[in-house]
Structures are given as C-alpha cells and as structure tokens.
mmCIF file of N, CA, C and O in Angstrom:
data_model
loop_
_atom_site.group_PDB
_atom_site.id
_atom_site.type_symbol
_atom_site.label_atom_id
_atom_site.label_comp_id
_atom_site.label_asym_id
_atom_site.label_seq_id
_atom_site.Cartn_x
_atom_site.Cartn_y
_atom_site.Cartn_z
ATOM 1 N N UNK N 1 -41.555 11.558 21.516
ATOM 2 C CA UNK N 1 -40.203 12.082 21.594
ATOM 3 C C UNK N 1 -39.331 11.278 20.664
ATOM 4 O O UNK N 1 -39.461 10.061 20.797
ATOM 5 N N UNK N 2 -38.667 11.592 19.961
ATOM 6 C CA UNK N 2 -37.999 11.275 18.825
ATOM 7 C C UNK N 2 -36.326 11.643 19.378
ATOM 8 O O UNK N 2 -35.768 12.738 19.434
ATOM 9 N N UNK N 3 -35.769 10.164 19.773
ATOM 10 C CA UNK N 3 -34.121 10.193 20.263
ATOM 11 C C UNK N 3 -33.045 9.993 18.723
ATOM 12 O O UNK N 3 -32.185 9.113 18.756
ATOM 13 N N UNK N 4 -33.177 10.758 17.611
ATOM 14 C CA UNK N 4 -32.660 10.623 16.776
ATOM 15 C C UNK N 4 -31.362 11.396 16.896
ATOM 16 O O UNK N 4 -31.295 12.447 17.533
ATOM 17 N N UNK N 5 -30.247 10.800 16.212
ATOM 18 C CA UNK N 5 -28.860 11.569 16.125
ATOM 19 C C UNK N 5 -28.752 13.092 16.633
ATOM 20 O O UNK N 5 -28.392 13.578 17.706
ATOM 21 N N UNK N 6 -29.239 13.681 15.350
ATOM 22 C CA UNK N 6 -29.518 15.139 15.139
ATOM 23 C C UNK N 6 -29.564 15.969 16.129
ATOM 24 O O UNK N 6 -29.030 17.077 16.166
ATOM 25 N N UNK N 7 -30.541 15.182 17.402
ATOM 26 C CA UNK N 7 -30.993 16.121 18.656
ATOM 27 C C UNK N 7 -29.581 16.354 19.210
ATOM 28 O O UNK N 7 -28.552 15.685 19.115
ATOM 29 N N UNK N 8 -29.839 17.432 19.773
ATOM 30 C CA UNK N 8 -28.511 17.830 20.314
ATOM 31 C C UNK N 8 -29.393 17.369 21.861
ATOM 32 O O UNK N 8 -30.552 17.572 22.222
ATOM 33 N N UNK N 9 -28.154 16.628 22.554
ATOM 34 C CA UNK N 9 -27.997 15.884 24.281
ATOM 35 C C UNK N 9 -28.173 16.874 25.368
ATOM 36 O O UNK N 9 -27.424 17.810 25.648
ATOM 37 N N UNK N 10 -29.454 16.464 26.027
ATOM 38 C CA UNK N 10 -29.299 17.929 27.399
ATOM 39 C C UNK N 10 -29.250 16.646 28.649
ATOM 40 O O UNK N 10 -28.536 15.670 28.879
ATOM 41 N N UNK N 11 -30.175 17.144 29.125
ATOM 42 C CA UNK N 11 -29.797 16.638 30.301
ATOM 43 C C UNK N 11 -30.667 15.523 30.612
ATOM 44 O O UNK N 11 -30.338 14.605 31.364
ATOM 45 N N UNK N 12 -31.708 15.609 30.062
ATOM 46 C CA UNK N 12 -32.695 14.706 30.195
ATOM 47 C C UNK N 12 -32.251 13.333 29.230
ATOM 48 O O UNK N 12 -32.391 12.203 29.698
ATOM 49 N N UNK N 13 -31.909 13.470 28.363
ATOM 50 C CA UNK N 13 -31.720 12.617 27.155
ATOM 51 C C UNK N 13 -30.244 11.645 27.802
ATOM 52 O O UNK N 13 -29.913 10.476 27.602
ATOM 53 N N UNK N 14 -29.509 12.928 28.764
ATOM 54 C CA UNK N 14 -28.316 11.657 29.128
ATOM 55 C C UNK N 14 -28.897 10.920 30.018
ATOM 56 O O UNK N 14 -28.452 9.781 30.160
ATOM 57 N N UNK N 15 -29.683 11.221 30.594
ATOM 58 C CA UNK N 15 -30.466 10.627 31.689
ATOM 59 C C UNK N 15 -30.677 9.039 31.173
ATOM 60 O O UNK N 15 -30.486 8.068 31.905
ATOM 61 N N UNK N 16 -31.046 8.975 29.969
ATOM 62 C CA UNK N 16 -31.617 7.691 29.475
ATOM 63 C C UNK N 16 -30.626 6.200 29.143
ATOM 64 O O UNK N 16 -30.824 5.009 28.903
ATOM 65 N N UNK N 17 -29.442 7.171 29.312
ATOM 66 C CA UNK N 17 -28.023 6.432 29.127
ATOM 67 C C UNK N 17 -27.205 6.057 30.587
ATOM 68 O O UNK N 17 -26.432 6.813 31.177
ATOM 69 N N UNK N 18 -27.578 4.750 30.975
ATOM 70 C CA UNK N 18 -26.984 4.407 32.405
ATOM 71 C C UNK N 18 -25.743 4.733 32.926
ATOM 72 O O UNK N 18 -25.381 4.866 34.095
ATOM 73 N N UNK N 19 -25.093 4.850 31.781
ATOM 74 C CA UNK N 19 -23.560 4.873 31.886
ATOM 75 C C UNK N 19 -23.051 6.696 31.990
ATOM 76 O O UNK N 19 -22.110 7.196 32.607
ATOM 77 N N UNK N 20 -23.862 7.194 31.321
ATOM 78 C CA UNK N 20 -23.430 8.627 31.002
ATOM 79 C C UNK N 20 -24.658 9.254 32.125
ATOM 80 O O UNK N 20 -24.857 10.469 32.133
ATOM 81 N N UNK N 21 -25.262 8.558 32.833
ATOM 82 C CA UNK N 21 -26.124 9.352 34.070
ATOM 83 C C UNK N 21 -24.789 9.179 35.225
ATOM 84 O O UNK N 21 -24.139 10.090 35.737
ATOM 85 N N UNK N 22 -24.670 7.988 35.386
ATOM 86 C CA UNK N 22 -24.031 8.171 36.440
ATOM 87 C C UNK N 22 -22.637 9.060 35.837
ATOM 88 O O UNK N 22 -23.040 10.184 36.136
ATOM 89 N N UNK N 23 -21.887 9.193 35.482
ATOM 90 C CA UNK N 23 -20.518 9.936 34.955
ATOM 91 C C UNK N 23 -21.637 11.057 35.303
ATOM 92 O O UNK N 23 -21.913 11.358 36.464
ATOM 93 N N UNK N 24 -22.268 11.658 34.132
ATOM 94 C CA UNK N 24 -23.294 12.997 34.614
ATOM 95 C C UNK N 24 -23.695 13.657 35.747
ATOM 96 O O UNK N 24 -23.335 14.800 36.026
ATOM 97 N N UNK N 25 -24.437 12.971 36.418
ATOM 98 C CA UNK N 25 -25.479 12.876 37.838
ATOM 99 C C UNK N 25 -24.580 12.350 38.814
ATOM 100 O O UNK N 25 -24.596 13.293 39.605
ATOM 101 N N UNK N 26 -23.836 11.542 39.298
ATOM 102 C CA UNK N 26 -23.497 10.933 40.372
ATOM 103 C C UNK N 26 -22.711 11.475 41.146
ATOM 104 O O UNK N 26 -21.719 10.821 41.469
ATOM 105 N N UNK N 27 -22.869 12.667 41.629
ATOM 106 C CA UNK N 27 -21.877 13.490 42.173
ATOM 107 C C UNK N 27 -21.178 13.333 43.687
ATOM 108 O O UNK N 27 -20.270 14.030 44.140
ATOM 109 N N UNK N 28 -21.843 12.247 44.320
ATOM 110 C CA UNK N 28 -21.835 11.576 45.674
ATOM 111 C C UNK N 28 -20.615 11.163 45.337
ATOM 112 O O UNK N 28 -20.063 11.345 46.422
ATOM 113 N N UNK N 29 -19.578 10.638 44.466
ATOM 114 C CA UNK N 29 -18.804 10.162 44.371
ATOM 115 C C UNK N 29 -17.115 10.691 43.916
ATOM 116 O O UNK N 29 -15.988 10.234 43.726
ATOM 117 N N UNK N 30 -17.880 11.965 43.912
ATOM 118 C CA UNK N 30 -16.858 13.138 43.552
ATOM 119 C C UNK N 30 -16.782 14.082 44.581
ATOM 120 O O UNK N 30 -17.777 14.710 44.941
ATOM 121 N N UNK N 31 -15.579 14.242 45.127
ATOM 122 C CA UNK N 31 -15.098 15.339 45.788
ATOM 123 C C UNK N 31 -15.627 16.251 45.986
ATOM 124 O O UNK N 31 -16.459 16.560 45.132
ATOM 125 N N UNK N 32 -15.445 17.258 47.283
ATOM 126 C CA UNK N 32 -16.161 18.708 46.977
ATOM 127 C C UNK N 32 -15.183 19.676 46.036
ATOM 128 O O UNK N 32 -15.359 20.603 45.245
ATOM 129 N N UNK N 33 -14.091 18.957 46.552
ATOM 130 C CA UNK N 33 -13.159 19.876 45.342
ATOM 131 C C UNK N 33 -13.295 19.140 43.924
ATOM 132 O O UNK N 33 -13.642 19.774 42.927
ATOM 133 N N UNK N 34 -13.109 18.265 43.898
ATOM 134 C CA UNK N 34 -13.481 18.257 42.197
ATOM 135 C C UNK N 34 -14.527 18.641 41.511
ATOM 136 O O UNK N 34 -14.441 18.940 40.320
ATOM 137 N N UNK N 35 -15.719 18.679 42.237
ATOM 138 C CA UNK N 35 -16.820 19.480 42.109
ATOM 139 C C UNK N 35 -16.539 20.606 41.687
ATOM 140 O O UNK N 35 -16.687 20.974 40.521
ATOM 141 N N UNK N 36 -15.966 21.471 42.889
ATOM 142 C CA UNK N 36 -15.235 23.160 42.662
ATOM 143 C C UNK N 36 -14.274 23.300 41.634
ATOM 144 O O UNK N 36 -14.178 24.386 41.062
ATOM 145 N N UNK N 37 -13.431 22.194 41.271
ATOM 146 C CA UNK N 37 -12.606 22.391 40.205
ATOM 147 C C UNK N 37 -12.988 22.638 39.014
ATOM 148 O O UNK N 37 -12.565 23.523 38.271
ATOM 149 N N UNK N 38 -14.225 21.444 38.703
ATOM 150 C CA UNK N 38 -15.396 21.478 37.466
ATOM 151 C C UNK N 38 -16.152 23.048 37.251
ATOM 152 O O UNK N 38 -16.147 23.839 36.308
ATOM 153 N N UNK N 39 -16.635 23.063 38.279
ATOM 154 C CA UNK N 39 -17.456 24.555 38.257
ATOM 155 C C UNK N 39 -16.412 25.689 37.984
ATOM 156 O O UNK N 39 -17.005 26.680 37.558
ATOM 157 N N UNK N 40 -14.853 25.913 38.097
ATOM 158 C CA UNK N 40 -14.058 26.864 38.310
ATOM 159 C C UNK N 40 -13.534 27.100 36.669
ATOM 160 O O UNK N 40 -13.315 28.139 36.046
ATOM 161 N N UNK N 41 -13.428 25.502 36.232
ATOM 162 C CA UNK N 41 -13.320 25.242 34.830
ATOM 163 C C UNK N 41 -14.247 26.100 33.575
ATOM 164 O O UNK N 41 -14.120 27.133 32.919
ATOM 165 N N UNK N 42 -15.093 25.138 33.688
ATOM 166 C CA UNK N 42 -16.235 25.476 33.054
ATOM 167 C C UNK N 42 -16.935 26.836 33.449
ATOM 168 O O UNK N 42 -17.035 27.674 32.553
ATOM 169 N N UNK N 43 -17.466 27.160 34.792
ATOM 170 C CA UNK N 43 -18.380 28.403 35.369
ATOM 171 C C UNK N 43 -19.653 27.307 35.435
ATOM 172 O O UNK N 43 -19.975 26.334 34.754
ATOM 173 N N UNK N 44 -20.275 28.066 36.765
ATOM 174 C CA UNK N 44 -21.768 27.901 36.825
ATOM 175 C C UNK N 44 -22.506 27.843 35.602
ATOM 176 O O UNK N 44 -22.884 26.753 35.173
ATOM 177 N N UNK N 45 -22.739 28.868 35.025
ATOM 178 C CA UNK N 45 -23.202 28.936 33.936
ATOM 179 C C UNK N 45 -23.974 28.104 33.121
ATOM 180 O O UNK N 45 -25.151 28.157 32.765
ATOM 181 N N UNK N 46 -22.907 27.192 32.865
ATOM 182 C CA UNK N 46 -22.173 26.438 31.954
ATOM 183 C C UNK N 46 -22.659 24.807 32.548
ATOM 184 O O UNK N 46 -23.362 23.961 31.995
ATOM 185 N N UNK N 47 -22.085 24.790 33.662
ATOM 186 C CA UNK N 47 -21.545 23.514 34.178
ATOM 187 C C UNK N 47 -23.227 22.959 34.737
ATOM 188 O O UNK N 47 -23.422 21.744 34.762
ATOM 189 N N UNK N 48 -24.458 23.992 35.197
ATOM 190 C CA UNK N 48 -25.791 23.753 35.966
ATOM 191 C C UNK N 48 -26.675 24.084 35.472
ATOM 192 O O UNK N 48 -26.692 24.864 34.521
ATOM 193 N N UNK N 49 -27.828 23.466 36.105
ATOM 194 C CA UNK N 49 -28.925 23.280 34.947
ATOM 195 C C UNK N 49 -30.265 23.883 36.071
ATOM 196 O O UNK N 49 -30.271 23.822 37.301
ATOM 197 N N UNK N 50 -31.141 24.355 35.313
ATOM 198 C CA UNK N 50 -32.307 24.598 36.335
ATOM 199 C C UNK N 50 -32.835 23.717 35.951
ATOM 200 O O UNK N 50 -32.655 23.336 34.795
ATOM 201 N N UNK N 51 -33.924 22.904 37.063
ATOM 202 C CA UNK N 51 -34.964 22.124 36.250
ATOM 203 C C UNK N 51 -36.857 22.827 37.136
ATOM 204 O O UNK N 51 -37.173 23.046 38.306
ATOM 205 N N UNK N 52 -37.340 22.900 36.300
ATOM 206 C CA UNK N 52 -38.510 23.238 36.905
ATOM 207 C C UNK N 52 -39.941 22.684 36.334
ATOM 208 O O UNK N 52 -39.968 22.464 35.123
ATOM 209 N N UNK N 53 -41.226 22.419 37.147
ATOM 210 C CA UNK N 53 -41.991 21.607 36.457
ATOM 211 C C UNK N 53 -42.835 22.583 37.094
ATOM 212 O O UNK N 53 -42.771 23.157 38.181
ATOM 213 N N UNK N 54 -43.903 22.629 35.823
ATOM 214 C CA UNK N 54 -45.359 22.959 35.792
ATOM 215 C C UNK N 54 -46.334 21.516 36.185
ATOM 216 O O UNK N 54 -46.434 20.434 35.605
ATOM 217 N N UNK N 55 -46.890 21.986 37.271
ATOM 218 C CA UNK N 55 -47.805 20.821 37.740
ATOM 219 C C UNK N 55 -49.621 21.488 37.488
ATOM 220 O O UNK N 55 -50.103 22.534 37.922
ATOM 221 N N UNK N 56 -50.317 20.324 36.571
ATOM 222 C CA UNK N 56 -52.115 20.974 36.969
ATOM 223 C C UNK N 56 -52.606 19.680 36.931
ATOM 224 O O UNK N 56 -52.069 18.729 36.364
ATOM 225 N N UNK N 57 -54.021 19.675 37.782
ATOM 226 C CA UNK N 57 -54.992 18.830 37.983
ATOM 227 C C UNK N 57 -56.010 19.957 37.464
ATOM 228 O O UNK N 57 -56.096 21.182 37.557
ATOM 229 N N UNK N 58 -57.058 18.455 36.608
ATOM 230 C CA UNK N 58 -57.751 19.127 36.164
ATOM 231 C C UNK N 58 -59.007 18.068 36.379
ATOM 232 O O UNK N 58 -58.636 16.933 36.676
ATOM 233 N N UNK N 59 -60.493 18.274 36.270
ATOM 234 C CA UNK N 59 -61.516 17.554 36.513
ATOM 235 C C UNK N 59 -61.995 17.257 34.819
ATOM 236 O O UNK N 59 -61.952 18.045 33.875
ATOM 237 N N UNK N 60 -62.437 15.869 34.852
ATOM 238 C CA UNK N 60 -62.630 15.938 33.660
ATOM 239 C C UNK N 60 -64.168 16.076 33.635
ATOM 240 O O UNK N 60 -64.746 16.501 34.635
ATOM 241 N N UNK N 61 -64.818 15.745 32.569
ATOM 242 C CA UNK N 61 -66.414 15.687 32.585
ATOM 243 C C UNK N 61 -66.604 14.396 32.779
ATOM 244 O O UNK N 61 -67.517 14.168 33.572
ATOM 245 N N UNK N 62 -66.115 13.539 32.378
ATOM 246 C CA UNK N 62 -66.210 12.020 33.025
ATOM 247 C C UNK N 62 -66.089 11.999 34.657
ATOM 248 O O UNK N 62 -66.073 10.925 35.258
ATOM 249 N N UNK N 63 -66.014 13.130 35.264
ATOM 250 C CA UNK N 63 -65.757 13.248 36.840
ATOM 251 C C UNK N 63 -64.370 12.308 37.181
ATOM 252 O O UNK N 63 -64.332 11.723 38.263
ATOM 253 N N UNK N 64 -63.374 12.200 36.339
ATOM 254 C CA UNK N 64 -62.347 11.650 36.403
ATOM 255 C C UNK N 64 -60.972 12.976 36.504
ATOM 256 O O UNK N 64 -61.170 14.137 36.146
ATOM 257 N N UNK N 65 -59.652 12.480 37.052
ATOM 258 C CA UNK N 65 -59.053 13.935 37.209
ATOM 259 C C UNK N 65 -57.588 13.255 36.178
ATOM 260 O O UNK N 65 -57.120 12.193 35.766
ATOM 261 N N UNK N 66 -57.437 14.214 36.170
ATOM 262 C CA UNK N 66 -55.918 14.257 35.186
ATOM 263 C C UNK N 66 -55.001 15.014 35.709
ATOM 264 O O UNK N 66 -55.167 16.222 35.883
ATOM 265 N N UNK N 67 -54.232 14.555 35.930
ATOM 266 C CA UNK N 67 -52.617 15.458 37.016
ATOM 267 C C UNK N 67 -51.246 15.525 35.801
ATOM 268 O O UNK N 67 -50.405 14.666 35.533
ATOM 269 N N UNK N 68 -51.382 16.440 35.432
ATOM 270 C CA UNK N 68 -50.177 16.448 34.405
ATOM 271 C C UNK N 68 -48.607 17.444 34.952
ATOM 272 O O UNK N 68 -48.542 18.516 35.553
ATOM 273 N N UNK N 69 -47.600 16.606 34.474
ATOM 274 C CA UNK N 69 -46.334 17.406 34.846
ATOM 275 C C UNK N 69 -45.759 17.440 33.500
ATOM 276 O O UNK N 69 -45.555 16.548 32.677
ATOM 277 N N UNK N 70 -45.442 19.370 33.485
ATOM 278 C CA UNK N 70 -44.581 19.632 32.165
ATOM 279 C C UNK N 70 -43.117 19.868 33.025
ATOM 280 O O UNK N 70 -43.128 20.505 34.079
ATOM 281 N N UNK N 71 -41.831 19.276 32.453
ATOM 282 C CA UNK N 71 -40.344 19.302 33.140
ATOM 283 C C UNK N 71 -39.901 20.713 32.140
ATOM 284 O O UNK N 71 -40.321 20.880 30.995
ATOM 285 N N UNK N 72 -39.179 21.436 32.703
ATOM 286 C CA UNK N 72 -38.503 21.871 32.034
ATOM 287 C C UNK N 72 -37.156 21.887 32.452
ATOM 288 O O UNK N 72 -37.057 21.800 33.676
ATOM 289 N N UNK N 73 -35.714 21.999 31.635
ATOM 290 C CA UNK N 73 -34.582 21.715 31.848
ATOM 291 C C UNK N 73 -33.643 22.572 30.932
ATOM 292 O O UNK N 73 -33.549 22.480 29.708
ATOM 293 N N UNK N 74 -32.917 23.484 31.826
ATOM 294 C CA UNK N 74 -32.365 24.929 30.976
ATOM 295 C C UNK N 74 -31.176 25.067 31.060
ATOM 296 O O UNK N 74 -31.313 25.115 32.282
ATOM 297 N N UNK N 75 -29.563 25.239 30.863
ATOM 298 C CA UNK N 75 -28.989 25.861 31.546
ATOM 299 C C UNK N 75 -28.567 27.234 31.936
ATOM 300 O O UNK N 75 -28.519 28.101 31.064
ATOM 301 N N UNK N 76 -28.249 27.515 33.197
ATOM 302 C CA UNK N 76 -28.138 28.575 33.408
ATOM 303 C C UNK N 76 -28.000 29.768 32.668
ATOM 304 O O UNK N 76 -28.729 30.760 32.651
ATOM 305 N N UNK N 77 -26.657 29.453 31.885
ATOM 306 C CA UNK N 77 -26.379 30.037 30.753
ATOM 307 C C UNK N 77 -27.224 30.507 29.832
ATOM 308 O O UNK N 77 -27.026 31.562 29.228
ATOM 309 N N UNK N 78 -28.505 29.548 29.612
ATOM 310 C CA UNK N 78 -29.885 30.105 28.503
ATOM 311 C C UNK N 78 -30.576 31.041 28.910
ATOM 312 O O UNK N 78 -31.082 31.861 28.144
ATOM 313 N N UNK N 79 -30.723 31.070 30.328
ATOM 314 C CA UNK N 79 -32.040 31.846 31.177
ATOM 315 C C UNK N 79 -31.954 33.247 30.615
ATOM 316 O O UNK N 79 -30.915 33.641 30.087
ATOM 317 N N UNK N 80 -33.162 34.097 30.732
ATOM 318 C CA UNK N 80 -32.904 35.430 30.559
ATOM 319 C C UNK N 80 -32.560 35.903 31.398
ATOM 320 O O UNK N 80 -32.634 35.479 32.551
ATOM 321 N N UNK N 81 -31.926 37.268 30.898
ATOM 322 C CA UNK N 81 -31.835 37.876 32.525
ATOM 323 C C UNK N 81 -32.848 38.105 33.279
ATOM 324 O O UNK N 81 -32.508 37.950 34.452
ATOM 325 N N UNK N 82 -34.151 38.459 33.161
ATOM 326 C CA UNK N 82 -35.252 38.287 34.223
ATOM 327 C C UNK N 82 -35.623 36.965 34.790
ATOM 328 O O UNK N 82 -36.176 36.812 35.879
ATOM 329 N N UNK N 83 -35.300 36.084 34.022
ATOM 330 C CA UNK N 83 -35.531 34.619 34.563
ATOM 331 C C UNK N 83 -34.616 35.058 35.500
ATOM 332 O O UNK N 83 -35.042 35.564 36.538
ATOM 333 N N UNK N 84 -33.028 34.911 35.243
ATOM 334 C CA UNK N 84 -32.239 34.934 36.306
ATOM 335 C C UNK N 84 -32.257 35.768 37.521
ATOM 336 O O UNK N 84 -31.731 35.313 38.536
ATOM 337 N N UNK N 85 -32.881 37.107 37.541
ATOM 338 C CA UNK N 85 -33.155 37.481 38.332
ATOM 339 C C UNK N 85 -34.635 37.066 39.381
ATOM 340 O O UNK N 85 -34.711 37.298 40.588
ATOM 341 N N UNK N 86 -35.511 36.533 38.684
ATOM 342 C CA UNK N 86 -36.334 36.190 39.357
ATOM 343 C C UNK N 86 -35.967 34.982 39.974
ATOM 344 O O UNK N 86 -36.883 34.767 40.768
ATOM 345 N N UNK N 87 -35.020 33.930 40.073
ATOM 346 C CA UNK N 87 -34.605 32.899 40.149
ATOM 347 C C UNK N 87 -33.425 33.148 41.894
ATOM 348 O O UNK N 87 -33.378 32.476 42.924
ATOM 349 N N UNK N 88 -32.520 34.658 41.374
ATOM 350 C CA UNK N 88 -31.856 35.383 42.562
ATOM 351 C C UNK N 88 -32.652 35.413 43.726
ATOM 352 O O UNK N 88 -32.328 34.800 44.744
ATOM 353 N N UNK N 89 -34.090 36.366 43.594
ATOM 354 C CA UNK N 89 -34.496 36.762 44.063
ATOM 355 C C UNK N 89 -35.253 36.071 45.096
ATOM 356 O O UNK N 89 -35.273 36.415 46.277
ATOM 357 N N UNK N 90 -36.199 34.565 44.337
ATOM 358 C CA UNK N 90 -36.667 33.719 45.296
ATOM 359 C C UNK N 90 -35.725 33.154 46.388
ATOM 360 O O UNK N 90 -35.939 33.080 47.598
ATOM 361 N N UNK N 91 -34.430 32.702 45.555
ATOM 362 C CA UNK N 91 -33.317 32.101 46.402
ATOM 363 C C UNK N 91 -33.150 32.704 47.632
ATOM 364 O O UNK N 91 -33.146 32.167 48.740
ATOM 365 N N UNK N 92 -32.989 34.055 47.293
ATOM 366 C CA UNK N 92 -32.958 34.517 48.337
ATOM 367 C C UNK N 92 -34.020 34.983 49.485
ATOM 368 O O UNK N 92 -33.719 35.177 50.663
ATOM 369 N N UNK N 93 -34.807 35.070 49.141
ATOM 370 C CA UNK N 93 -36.295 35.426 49.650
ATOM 371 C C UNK N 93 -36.055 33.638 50.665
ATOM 372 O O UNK N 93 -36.385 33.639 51.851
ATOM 373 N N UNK N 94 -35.684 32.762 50.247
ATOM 374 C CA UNK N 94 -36.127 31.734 50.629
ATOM 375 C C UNK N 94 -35.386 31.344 51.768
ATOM 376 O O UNK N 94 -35.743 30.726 52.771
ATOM 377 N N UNK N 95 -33.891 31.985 51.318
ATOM 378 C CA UNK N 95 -33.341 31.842 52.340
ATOM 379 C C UNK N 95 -33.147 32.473 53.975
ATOM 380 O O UNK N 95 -32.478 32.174 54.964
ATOM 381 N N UNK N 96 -34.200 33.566 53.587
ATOM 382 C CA UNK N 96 -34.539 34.350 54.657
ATOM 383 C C UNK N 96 -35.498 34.053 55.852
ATOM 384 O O UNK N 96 -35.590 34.655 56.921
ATOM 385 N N UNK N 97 -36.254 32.863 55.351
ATOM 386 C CA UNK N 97 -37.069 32.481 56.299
ATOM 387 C C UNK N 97 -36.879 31.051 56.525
ATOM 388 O O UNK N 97 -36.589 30.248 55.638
ATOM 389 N N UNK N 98 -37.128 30.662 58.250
ATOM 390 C CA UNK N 98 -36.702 29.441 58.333
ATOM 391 C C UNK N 98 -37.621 28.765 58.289
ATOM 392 O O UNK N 98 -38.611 29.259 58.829
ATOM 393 N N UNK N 99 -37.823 27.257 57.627
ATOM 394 C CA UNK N 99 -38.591 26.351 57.827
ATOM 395 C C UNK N 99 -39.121 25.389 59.015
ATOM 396 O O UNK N 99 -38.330 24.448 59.080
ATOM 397 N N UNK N 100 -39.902 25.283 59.751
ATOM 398 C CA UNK N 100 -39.578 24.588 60.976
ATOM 399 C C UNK N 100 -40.505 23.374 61.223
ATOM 400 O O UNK N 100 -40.356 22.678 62.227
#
C-alpha cells in the first residue's frame, strides 16, 4: 500500500492518523444532536460509510490453513443502486427477526 500525497483520504487511511481518527471515529463524545446536525448538513449519503469484509479459509497442501480478510470501505453515496437496495433489504429482513 503506497500512502503517497496523490491518494485521495477515505476512511481507512484517516484511520492511520491518531489525531484525525479520533476527530473522525470518536463519536462517543459528540452529542446525539450534533451527530443529527452533521448528518442533516452533509446527508447520509455523504456523511457514512459501509464497511464490509470478505472472509475465506483455505487448506493449503502443506496441510497448513490460511484465513484471509479482504475490507472493503464505500460511501454510501458510491453504492449502486442494487447494492443499495440489497443493503435496504437485509436491514430490514434483519430487523424482523429477533435474536435471542
């Protein structure tokens, strides 16, 4: 991974910056309304990020295993609309059943 100028900053990359994670990430420390103010500003969209990871284990021939995680990190705003709808849809699917 190459942190050169050029790259344009998502979310992961502020991550690496202590100072600009917490300002970023630290939302425990912010209001629910300033929260709502931010989001009202900006929009969802805009303001949230999906993050989702591809997880596989795999066997090697050495009979050794390999567990790999790919991150991915989008904002809302990028998704397609079928992403976004498939994204609606679990939400809600999910919220329909209770966990116990």
């Amino acid at each position: 991974v190459s942190l050169d100028d050029d790259l344009v900053p998502g979310p992961d990359r502020d991550f690496l910056n202590p100072a600009k994670r917490a300002e970023t990430y630290d939302a425990r420390e912010r209001s629910a309304d300033a929260v709502l103010a931010i989001l009202d500003d900006v929009g969802v969209h805009d303001a949230c990020y999906l993050k989702s990871e591809y997880q596989t284990i795999r066997k090697l021939r050495t009979g050794d295993f390999l567990f790999t995680v790919r991150t991915f990190v989008e904002k809302f705003a990028d998704l397609s609309p079928a992403a976004a709808n498939n994204l609606a849809d679990n939400i809600t699917h999910a919220s329909n059943h209770k966990v116990s």
